[in-house]
Short mmCIF file of C-alpha atoms in Angstrom, two decimals:
data_model
loop_
_atom_site.label_atom_id
_atom_site.label_comp_id
_atom_site.label_asym_id
_atom_site.label_seq_id
_atom_site.Cartn_x
_atom_site.Cartn_y
_atom_site.Cartn_z
CA PHE N 1 3.58 -31.30 -9.09
CA ALA N 2 2.96 -27.78 -7.75
CA ASP N 3 5.40 -24.94 -7.12
CA LYS N 4 4.05 -22.19 -4.87
CA ALA N 5 7.00 -19.88 -5.55
CA THR N 6 6.17 -19.64 -9.25
CA ASN N 7 2.43 -20.33 -8.93
CA SER N 8 2.75 -23.17 -11.42
CA ILE N 9 1.68 -26.79 -11.70
CA ILE N 10 2.67 -29.70 -13.92
CA VAL N 11 -0.08 -32.11 -14.92
CA SER N 12 0.38 -35.54 -16.46
CA SER N 13 -2.90 -37.01 -17.69
CA THR N 14 -4.84 -38.45 -20.59
CA LYS N 15 -6.20 -36.09 -23.22
CA ASN N 16 -9.76 -36.60 -21.96
CA ALA N 17 -8.80 -35.96 -18.32
CA TRP N 18 -6.74 -32.91 -19.38
CA THR N 19 -9.84 -31.28 -20.87
CA HIS N 20 -11.59 -31.46 -17.49
CA ILE N 21 -8.50 -30.54 -15.47
CA ASN N 22 -7.81 -27.55 -17.71
CA ALA N 23 -11.39 -26.31 -17.24
CA VAL N 24 -11.01 -26.51 -13.46
CA ILE N 25 -7.66 -24.69 -13.60
CA ARG N 26 -9.17 -21.89 -15.72
CA ASP N 27 -12.02 -21.49 -13.21
CA LEU N 28 -9.68 -21.39 -10.21
CA ASP N 29 -6.81 -19.37 -11.68
CA ILE N 30 -8.29 -15.88 -11.49
CA ARG N 31 -6.44 -12.69 -10.63
CA ARG N 32 -7.51 -11.27 -7.29
CA LYS N 33 -8.31 -7.59 -6.93
CA GLN N 34 -5.49 -5.72 -5.24
CA VAL N 35 -4.96 -2.31 -3.73
CA PHE N 36 -1.58 -0.62 -3.33
CA VAL N 37 -1.27 1.55 -0.23
CA GLU N 38 1.77 3.69 0.46
CA ALA N 39 2.14 5.75 3.64
CA VAL N 40 4.77 7.85 5.33
CA ILE N 41 4.49 8.52 9.04
CA LEU N 42 6.53 11.38 10.43
CA GLU N 43 7.06 12.58 13.95
CA VAL N 44 7.73 16.30 14.00
CA GLN N 45 8.23 18.59 16.95
CA VAL N 46 6.13 21.75 16.82
CA ASP N 47 9.23 23.76 17.80
CA ARG N 48 10.96 22.49 14.63
CA LEU N 49 8.07 23.75 12.50
CA ARG N 50 8.34 27.14 14.14
CA GLN N 51 12.14 27.20 13.55
CA ILE N 52 11.63 26.86 9.81
CA GLY N 53 9.02 29.63 9.88
CA THR N 54 5.93 27.49 9.52
CA ASP N 55 2.71 27.86 11.45
CA PRO N 56 2.02 24.32 12.74
CA THR N 57 -1.76 24.77 12.56
CA GLN N 58 -1.48 25.60 8.83
CA VAL N 59 0.73 22.60 8.00
CA LEU N 60 -0.93 20.07 10.28
CA GLY N 61 -4.41 21.45 10.94
CA ALA N 62 -5.97 21.89 14.36
CA GLY N 63 -8.77 19.62 15.47
CA LYS N 64 -11.78 20.57 17.57
CA SER N 65 -9.88 19.62 20.71
CA GLY N 66 -6.99 21.93 19.79
CA PHE N 67 -4.57 19.07 19.08
CA LEU N 68 -2.57 19.11 15.86
CA GLN N 69 -3.72 16.39 13.47
CA GLY N 70 -1.64 15.42 10.46
CA ILE N 71 0.01 16.25 7.18
CA GLY N 72 -1.96 15.70 4.02
CA GLY N 73 -0.53 15.48 0.55
CA PHE N 74 0.35 13.19 -2.30
CA ASN N 75 3.66 11.32 -2.60
CA ARG N 76 5.79 13.68 -0.53
CA ALA N 77 6.24 15.52 2.72
CA PRO N 78 7.73 18.99 2.96
CA GLU N 79 11.52 18.68 2.57
CA GLU N 80 12.13 21.07 5.46
CA LEU N 81 10.66 18.55 7.90
CA ALA N 82 13.13 15.81 6.96
CA SER N 83 16.20 17.47 8.47
#
């Protein structure tokens, strides 16, 4: 019997068969490498940045083409942009 929701199985076997089954389970039951990614995407009008007294090119950065690029930072965006 297998239960995907709990990642568990129930095995009924002889002691000899269990030794082999258990070895296979140990080989297969390995933790996969994982990466946690968290992102916040904001849409901000340049006029709003100017209203709060911020130079958009300083907050966002200007690319070679002159377009504003994006906010960089860890775990937070400036609070003034949220309202």
